[in-house]
Short mmCIF file of C-alpha atoms and ligand atoms in Angstrom, two decimals:
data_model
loop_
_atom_site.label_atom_id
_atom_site.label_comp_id
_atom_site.label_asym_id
_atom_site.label_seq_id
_atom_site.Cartn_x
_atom_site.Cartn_y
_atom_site.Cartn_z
CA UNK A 175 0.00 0.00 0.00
CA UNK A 176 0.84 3.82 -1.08
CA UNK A 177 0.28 5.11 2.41
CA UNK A 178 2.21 2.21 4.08
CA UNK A 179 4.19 3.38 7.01
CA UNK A 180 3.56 7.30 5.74
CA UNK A 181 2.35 9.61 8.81
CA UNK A 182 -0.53 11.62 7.48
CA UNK A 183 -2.23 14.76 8.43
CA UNK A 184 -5.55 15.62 8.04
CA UNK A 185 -6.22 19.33 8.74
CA UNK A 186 -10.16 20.46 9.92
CA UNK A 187 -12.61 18.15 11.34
CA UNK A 188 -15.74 18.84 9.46
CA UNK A 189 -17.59 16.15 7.38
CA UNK A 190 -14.88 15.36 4.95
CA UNK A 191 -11.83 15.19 7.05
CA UNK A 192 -13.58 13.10 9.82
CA UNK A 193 -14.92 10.69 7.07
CA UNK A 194 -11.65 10.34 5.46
CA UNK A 195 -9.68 9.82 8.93
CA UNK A 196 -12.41 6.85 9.78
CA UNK A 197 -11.85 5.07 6.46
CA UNK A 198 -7.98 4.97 6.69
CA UNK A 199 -7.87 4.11 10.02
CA UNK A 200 -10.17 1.32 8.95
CA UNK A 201 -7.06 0.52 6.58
CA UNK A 202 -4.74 0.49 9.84
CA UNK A 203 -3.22 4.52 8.83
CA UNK A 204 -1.32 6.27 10.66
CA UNK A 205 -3.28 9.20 11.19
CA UNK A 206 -4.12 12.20 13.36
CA UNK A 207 -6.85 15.54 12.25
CA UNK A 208 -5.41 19.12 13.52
CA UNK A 209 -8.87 20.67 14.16
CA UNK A 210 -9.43 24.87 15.19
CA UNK A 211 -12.22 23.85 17.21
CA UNK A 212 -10.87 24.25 21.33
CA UNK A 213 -12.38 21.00 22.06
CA UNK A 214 -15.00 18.31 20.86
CA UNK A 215 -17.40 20.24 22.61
CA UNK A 216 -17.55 23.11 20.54
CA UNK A 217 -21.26 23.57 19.51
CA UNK A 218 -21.78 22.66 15.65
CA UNK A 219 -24.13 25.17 14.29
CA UNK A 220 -26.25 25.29 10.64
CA UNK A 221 -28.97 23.86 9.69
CA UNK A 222 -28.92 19.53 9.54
CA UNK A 223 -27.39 17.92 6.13
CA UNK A 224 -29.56 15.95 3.87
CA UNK A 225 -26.97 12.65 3.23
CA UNK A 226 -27.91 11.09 -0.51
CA UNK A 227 -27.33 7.77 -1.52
CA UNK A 228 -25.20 7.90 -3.98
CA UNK A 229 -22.67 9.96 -2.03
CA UNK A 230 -22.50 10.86 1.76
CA UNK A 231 -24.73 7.45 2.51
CA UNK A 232 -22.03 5.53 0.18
CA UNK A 233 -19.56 6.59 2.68
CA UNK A 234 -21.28 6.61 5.92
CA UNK A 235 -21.46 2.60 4.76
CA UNK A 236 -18.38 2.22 3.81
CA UNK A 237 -17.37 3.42 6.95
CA UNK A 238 -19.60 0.78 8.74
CA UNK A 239 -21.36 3.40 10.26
CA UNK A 240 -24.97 3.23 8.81
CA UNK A 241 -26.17 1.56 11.95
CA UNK A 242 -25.24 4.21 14.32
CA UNK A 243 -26.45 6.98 11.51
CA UNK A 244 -30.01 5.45 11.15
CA UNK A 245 -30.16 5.40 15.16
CA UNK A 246 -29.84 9.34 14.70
CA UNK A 247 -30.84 10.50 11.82
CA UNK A 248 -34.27 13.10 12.07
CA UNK A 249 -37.19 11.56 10.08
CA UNK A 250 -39.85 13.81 8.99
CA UNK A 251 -37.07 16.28 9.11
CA UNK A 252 -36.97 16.53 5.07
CA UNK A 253 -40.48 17.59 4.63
CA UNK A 254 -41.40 21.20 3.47
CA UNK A 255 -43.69 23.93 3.18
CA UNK A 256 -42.82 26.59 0.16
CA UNK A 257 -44.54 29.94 1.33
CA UNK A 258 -44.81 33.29 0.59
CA UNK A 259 -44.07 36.17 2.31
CA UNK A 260 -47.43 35.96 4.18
CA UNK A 261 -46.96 32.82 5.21
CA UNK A 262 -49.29 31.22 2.88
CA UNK A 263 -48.76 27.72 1.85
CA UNK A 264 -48.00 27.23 -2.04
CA UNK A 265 -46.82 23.65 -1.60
CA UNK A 266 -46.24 21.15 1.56
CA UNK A 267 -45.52 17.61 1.41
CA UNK A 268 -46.35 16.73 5.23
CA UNK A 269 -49.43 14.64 4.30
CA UNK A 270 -48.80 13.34 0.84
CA UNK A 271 -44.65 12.20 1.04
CA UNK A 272 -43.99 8.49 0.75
CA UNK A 273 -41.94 7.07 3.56
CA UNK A 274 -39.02 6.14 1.58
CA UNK A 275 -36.48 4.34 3.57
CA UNK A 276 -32.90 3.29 3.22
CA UNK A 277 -31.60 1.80 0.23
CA UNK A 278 -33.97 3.86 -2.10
CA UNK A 279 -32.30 6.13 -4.38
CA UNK A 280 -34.54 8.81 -3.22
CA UNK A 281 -34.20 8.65 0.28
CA UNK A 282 -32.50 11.62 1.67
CA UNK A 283 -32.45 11.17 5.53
CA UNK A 284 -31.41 14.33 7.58
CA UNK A 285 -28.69 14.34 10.48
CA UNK A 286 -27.75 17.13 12.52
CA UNK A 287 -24.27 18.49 11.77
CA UNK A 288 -23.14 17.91 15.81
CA UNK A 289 -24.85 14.48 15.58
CA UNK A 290 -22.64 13.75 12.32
CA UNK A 291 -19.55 14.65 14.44
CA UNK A 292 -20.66 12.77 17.43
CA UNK A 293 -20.62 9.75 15.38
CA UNK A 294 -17.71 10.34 13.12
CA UNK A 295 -15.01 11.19 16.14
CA UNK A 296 -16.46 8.05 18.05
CA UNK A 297 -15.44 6.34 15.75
CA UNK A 298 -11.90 7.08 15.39
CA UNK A 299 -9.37 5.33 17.84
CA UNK A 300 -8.41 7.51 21.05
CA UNK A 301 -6.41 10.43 20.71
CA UNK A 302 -6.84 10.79 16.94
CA UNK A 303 -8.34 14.44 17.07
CA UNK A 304 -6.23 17.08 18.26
CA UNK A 305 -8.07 19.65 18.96
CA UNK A 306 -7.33 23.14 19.80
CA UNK A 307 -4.83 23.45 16.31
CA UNK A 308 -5.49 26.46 14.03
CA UNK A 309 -2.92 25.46 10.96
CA UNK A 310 -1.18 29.11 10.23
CA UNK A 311 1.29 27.58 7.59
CA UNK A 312 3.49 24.71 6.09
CA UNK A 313 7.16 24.18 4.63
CA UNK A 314 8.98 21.41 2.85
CA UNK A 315 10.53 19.42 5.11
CA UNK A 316 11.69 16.09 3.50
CA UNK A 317 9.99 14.53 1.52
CA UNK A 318 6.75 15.81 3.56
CA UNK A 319 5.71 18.88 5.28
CA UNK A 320 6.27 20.96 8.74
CA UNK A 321 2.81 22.59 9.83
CA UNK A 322 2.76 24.81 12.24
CA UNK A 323 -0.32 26.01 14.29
CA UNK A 324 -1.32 29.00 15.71
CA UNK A 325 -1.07 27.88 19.26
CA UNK A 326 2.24 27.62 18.66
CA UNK A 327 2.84 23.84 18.43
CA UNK A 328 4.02 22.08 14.92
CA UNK A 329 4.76 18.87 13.65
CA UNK A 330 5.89 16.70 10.74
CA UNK A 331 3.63 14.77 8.38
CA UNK A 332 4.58 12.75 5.41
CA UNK A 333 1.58 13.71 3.53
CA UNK A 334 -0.80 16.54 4.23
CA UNK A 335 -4.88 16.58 3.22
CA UNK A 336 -6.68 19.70 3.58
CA UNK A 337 -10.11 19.51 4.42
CA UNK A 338 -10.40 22.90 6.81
CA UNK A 339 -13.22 24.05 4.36
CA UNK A 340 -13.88 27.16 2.64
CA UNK A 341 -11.83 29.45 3.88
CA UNK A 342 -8.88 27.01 3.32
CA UNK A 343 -5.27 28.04 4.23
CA UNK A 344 -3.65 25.24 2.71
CA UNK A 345 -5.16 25.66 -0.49
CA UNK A 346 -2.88 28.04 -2.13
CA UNK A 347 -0.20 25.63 -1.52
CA UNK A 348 -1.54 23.81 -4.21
CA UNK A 349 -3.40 26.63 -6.69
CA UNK A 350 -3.92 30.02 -7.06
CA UNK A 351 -7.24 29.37 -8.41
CA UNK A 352 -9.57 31.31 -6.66
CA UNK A 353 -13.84 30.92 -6.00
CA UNK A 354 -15.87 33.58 -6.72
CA UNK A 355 -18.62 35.39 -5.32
CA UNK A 356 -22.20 33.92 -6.12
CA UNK A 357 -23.94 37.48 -5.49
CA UNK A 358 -25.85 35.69 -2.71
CA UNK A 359 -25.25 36.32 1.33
CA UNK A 360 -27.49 34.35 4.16
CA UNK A 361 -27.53 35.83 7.31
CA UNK A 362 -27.53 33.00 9.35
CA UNK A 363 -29.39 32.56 12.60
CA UNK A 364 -29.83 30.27 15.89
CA UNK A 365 -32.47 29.64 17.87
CA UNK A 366 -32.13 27.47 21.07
CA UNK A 367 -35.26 25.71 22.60
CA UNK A 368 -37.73 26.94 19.88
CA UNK A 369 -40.79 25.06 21.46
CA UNK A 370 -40.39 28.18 24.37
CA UNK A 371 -38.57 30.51 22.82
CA UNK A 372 -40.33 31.18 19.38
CA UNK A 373 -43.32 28.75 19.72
CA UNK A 374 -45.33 30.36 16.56
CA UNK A 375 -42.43 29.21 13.92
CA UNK A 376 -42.30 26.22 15.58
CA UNK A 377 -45.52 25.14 15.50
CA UNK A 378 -45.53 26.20 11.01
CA UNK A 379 -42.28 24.19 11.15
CA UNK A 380 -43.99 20.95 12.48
CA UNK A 381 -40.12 19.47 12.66
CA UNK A 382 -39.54 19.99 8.97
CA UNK A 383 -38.31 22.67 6.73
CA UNK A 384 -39.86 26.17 5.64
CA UNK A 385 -38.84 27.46 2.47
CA UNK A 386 -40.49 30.97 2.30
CA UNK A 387 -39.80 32.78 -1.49
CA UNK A 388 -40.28 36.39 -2.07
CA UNK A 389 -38.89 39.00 -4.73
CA UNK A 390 -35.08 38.00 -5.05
CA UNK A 391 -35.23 37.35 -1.36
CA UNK A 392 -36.07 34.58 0.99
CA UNK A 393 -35.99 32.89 4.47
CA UNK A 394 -34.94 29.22 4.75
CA UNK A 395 -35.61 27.04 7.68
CA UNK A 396 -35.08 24.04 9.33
CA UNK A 397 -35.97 22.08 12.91
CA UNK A 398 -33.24 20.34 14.55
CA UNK A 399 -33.63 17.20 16.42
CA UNK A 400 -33.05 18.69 19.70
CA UNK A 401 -35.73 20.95 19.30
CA UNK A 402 -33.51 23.91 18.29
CA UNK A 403 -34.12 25.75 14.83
CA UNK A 404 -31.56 26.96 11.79
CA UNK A 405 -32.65 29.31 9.46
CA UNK A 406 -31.42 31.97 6.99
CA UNK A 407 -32.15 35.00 5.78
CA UNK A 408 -30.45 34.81 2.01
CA UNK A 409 -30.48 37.41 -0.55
CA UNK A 410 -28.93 39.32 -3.63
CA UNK A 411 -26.35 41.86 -2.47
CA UNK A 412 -22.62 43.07 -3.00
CA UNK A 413 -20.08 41.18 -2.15
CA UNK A 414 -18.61 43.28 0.80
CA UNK A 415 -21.97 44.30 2.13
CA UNK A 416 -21.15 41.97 5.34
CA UNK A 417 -18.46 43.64 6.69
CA UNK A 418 -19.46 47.55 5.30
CA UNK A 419 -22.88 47.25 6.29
CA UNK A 420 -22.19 48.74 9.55
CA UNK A 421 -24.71 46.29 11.65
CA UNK A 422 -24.19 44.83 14.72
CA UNK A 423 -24.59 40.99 14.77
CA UNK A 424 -24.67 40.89 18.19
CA UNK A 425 -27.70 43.07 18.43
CA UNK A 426 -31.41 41.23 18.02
CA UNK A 427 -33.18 44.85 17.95
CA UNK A 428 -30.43 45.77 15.25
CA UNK A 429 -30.99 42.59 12.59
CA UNK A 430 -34.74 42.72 13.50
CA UNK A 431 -34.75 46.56 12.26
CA UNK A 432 -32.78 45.87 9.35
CA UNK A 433 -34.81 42.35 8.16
CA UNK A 434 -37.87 45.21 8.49
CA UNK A 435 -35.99 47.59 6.38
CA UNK A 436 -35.29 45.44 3.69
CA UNK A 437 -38.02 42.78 3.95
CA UNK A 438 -40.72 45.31 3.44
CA UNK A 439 -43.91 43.19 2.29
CA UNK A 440 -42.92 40.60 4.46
CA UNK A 441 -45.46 39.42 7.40
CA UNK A 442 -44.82 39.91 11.28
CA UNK A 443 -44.98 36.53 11.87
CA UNK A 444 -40.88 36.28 10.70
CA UNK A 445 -40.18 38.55 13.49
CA UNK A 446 -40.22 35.89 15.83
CA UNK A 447 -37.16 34.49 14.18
CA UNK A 448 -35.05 37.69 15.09
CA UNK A 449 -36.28 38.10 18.21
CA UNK A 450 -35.80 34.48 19.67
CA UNK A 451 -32.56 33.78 17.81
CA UNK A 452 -28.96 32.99 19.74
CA UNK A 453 -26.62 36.13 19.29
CA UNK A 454 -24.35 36.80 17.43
CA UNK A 455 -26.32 36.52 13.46
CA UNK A 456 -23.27 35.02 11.02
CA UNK A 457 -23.64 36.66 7.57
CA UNK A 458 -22.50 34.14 4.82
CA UNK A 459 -20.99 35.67 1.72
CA UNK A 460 -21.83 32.49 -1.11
CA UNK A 461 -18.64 31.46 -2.75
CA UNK A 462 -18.35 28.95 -5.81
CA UNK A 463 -15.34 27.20 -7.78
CA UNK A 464 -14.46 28.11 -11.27
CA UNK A 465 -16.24 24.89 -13.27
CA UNK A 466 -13.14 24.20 -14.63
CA UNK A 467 -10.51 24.47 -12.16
CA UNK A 468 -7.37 22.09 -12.34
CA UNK A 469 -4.10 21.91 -11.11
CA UNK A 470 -0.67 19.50 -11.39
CA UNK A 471 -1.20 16.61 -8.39
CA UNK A 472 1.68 16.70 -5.62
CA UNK A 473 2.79 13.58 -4.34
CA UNK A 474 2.54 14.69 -0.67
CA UNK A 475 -0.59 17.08 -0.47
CA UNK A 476 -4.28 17.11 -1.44
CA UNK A 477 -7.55 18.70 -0.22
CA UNK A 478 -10.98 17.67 -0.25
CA UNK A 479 -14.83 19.20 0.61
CA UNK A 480 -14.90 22.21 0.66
CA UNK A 481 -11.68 23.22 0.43
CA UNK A 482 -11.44 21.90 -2.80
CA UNK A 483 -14.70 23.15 -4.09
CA UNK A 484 -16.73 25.07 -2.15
CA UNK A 485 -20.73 26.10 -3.94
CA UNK A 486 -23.74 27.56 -3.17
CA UNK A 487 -25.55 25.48 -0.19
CA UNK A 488 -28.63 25.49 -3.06
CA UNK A 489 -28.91 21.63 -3.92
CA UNK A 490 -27.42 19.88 -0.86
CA UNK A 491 -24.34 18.56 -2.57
CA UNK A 492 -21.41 20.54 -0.40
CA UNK A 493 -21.14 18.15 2.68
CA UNK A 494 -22.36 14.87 -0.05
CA UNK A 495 -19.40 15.95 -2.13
CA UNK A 496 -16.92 15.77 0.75
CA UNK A 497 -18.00 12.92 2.22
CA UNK A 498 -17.63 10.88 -1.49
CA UNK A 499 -14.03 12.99 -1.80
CA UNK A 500 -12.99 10.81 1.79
CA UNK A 501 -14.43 7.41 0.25
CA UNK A 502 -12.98 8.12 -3.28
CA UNK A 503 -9.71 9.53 -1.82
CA UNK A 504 -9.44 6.43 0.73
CA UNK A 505 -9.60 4.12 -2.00
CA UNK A 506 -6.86 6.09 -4.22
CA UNK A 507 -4.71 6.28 -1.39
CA UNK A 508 -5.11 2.31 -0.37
CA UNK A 509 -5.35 0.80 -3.69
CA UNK A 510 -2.91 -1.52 -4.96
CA UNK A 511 -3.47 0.02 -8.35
CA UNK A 512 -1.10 2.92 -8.49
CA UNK A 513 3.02 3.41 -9.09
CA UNK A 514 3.20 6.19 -7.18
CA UNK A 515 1.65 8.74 -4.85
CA UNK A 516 1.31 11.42 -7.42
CA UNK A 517 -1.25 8.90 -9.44
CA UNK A 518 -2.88 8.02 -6.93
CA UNK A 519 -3.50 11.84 -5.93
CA UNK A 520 -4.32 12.85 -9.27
CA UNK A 521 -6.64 10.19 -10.40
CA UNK A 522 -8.72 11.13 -7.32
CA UNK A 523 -8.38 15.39 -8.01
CA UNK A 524 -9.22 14.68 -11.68
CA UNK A 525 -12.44 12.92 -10.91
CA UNK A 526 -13.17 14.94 -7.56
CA UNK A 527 -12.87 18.08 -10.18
CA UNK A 528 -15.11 16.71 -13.00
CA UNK A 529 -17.79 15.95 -10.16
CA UNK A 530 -17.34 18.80 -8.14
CA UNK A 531 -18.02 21.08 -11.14
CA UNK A 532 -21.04 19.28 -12.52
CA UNK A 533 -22.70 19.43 -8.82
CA UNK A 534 -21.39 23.14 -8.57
CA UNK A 535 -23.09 24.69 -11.80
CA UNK A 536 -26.25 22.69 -10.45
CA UNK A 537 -26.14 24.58 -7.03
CA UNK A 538 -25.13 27.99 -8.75
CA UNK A 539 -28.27 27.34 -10.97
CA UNK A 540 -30.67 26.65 -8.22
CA UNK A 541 -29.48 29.75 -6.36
CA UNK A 542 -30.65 31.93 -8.86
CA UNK A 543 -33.82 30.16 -9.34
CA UNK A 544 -34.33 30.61 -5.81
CA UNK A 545 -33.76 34.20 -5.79
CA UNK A 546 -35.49 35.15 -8.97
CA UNK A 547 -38.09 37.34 -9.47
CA UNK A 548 -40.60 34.14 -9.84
CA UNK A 549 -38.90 31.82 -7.12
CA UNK A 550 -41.94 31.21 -5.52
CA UNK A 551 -44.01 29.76 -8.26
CA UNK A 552 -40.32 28.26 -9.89
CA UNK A 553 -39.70 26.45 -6.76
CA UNK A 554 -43.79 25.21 -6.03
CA UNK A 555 -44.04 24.02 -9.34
CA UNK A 556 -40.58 22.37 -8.92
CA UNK A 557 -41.19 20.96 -5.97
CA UNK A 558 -45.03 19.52 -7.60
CA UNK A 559 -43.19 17.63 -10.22
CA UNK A 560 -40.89 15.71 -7.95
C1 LIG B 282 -25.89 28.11 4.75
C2 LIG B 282 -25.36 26.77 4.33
C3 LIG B 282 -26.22 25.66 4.24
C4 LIG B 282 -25.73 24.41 3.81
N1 LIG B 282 -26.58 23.34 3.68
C5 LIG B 282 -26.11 22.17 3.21
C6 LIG B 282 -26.95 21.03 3.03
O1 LIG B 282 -28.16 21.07 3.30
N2 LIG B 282 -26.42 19.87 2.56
C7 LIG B 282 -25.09 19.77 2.24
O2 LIG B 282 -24.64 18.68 1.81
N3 LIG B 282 -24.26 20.82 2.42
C8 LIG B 282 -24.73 22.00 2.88
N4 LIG B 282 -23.89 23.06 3.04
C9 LIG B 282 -22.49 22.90 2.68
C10 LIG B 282 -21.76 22.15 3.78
O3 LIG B 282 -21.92 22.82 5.01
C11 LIG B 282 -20.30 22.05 3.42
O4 LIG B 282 -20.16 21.70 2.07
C12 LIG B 282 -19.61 21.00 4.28
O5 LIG B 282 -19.71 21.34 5.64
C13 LIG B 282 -18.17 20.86 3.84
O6 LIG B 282 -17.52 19.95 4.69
P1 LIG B 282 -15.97 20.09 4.92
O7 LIG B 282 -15.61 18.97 5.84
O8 LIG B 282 -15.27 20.19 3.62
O9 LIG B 282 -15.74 21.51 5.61
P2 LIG B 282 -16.37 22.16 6.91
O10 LIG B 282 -17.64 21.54 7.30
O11 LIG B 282 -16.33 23.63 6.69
O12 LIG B 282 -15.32 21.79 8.05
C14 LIG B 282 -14.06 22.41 8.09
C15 LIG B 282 -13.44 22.12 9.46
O13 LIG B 282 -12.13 22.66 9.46
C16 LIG B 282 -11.91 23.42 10.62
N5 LIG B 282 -10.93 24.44 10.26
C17 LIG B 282 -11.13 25.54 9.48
N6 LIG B 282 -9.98 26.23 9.37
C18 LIG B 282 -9.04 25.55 10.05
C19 LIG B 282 -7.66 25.75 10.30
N7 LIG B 282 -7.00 26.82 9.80
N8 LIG B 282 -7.00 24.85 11.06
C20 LIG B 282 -7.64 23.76 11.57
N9 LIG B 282 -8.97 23.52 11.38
C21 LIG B 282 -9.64 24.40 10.64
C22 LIG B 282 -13.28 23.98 10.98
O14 LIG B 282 -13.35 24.30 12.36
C23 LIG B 282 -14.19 22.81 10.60
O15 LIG B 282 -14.35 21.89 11.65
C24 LIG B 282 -24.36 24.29 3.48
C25 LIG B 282 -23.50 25.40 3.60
C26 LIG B 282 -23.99 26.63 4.01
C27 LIG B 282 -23.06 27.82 4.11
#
């Protein structure tokens, strides 16, 4: 095997990286994850991931951990109401979906994000994890690489796979190739206990999802399994406008008077979602890769998820696309197939990149359907036909 007696660094414990570090320790690896996060503790926030078959299911078997998904997955979670501004129903499937289970195709089950990590760093043998490490930068150092992390710490791994998401720092160790900006931000917000807190959205929720479409503008929503709610305010605007806007995202009043401000013909009923949400709001500037981004593989350093190819959150695909970058990269990495590293590295980047791009352009195309001048009866009739 490739790998064989190589030390190997994964840096960033989301989806991808933990998937990845399960399946090669499954392969005996020598293996550790360099994670920001201060401890496993740190609260995962965002709204739960729909896994698909094809792709984050594919790996969470491969991993042997279907079992311990299906004990935690949300059902009901996936069903939907499509609104308008006024909160009037244009489409819900809550009384007509088929019960689809596991094994269809179709079957999309919904996990919390936390829950995902839960089961993913159980998983891994003691000690893997090491949390608490920010990666700053890297240098050559033999034939592998010397990272060093912001808490001051460093150490030596033979090969290095970057999977600290879209902001990625070790990216530009491998291209220059940049994403660019989608013309969409979501203001993202929390709210904690929303049975108490905000008990009129939770009671339109019913422990599903609300998809509510106005003019270029909309509110996305989703119950978590502990009872807490996600949701998103997402919209056209400049690039900058989260960090020039002036607002405080630590002040409820503040985002409440600016949703009213520029959410005009919306309903009162949204308020509820301001005023109940965890502080501080975390505006999301929507990045996407180039569709036909490439670059010469190294024999010592990849990246998967979303460092590789971050997109619009507008079909699903970004955490499905880094799981099936761990299984497709595990099996690279393992096979007997390859001479060298370097193949091995860049028959997985050349297929990751083919994929990535197809399910990109799909989620850039759905965000502008979504925020389109006719989103609401784009997305109903959309939604009808499927
Ligand atoms: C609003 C929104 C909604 C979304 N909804 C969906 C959805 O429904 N379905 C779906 O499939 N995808 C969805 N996505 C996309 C999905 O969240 C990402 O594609 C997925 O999380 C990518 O996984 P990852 O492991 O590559 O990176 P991430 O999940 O971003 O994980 C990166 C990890 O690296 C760590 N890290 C970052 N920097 C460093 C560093 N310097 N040093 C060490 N560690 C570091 C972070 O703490 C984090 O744990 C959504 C995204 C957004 C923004």
């Amino acid at each position: 095997m490739l790998i064989k007696n190589k030390s190997i660094a994964i840096v960033g414990g989301g989806p991808g990286g933990l998937t990845l570090t399960r399946l090669l320790q499954l392969k005996g690896t020598d293996i550790k994850v360099y994670e920001r996060d201060f401890d496993k503790n740190a609260r995962v926030q965002g709204s739960p991931l729909d896994l698909h078959d094809d792709s984050g299911l594919a790996a969470i078997r491969k991993a042997e951990l279907l079992e311990e998904f299906k004990n935690n997955f949300l059902p009901g979670a996936d069903k939907k109401l499509i609104m308008n501004e006024q909160a009037e129903i244009f489409f819900s499937d809550h009384d007509t979906k088929v019960e689809e289970n596991f094994g269809h195709e179709h079957f999309r089950p919904e996990i919390e994000r936390g829950t995902l990590r839960k089961i993913l760093l159980e998983s891994l043998l003691p000690g893997t994890v090491v949390w608490d490490s920010q990666f700053v930068s890297m240098e050559k150092e033999n034939e592998g690489w010397k990272l060093y992390f912001k808490n001051g710490s460093s150490v030596y791994a033979d090969i290095v796979i970057a999977s600290d998401g879209a902001n990625s720092k070790i990216r530009p160790y491998i291209t220059d190739i940049k994403a660019f900006y989608s013309g969409i931000t979501m203001l993202e917000g929390n709210i904690y206990n929303a049975k108490e807190t905000a008990p009129n959205i939770n009671s339109l929720l019913k422990g599903g999802k609300i998809m509510a479409f106005g003019k270029e503008k909309n509110l996305l929503m989703g119950q978590k399994g502990n009872g807490d709610i996600g949701f998103y305010a997402s919209f056209k605007i400049d690039e900058n406008w989260a960090s020039i806007n002036g607002l405080d995202y630590s002040d409820k009043a503040e985002i409440l008077k600016w949703f009213k401000a520029n959410y005009p013909e919306w309903n009162h009923i949204w308020y509820e979602l301001f005023e109940s949400a965890e502080t501080p709001f975390v505006p999301r500037p929507i990045y996407c890769i180039p569709f036909n981004q490439t670059w010469e593989a190294l024999p010592n350093l990849t990246m998967i998820g979303d460092a590789a190819h971050v997109m619009p959150p507008f079909a699903g695909e970004g955490a499905n696309m880094a799981m099936l970058d761990a299984l497709e990269l595990s099996e690279c990495l393992t096979s007997e197939k390859y001479n060298s590293l370097t193949e091995a590295i860049s028959v997985y980047e050349k297929n990751m990149q083919k994929r990535a791009a197809i399910a990109a352009k799909e989620s850039l195309e759905n965000g502008e359907l979504m925020h389109s001048q006719n989103a609401l009866t784009t997305m109903s009739d959309f939604f009808k036909m499927h």
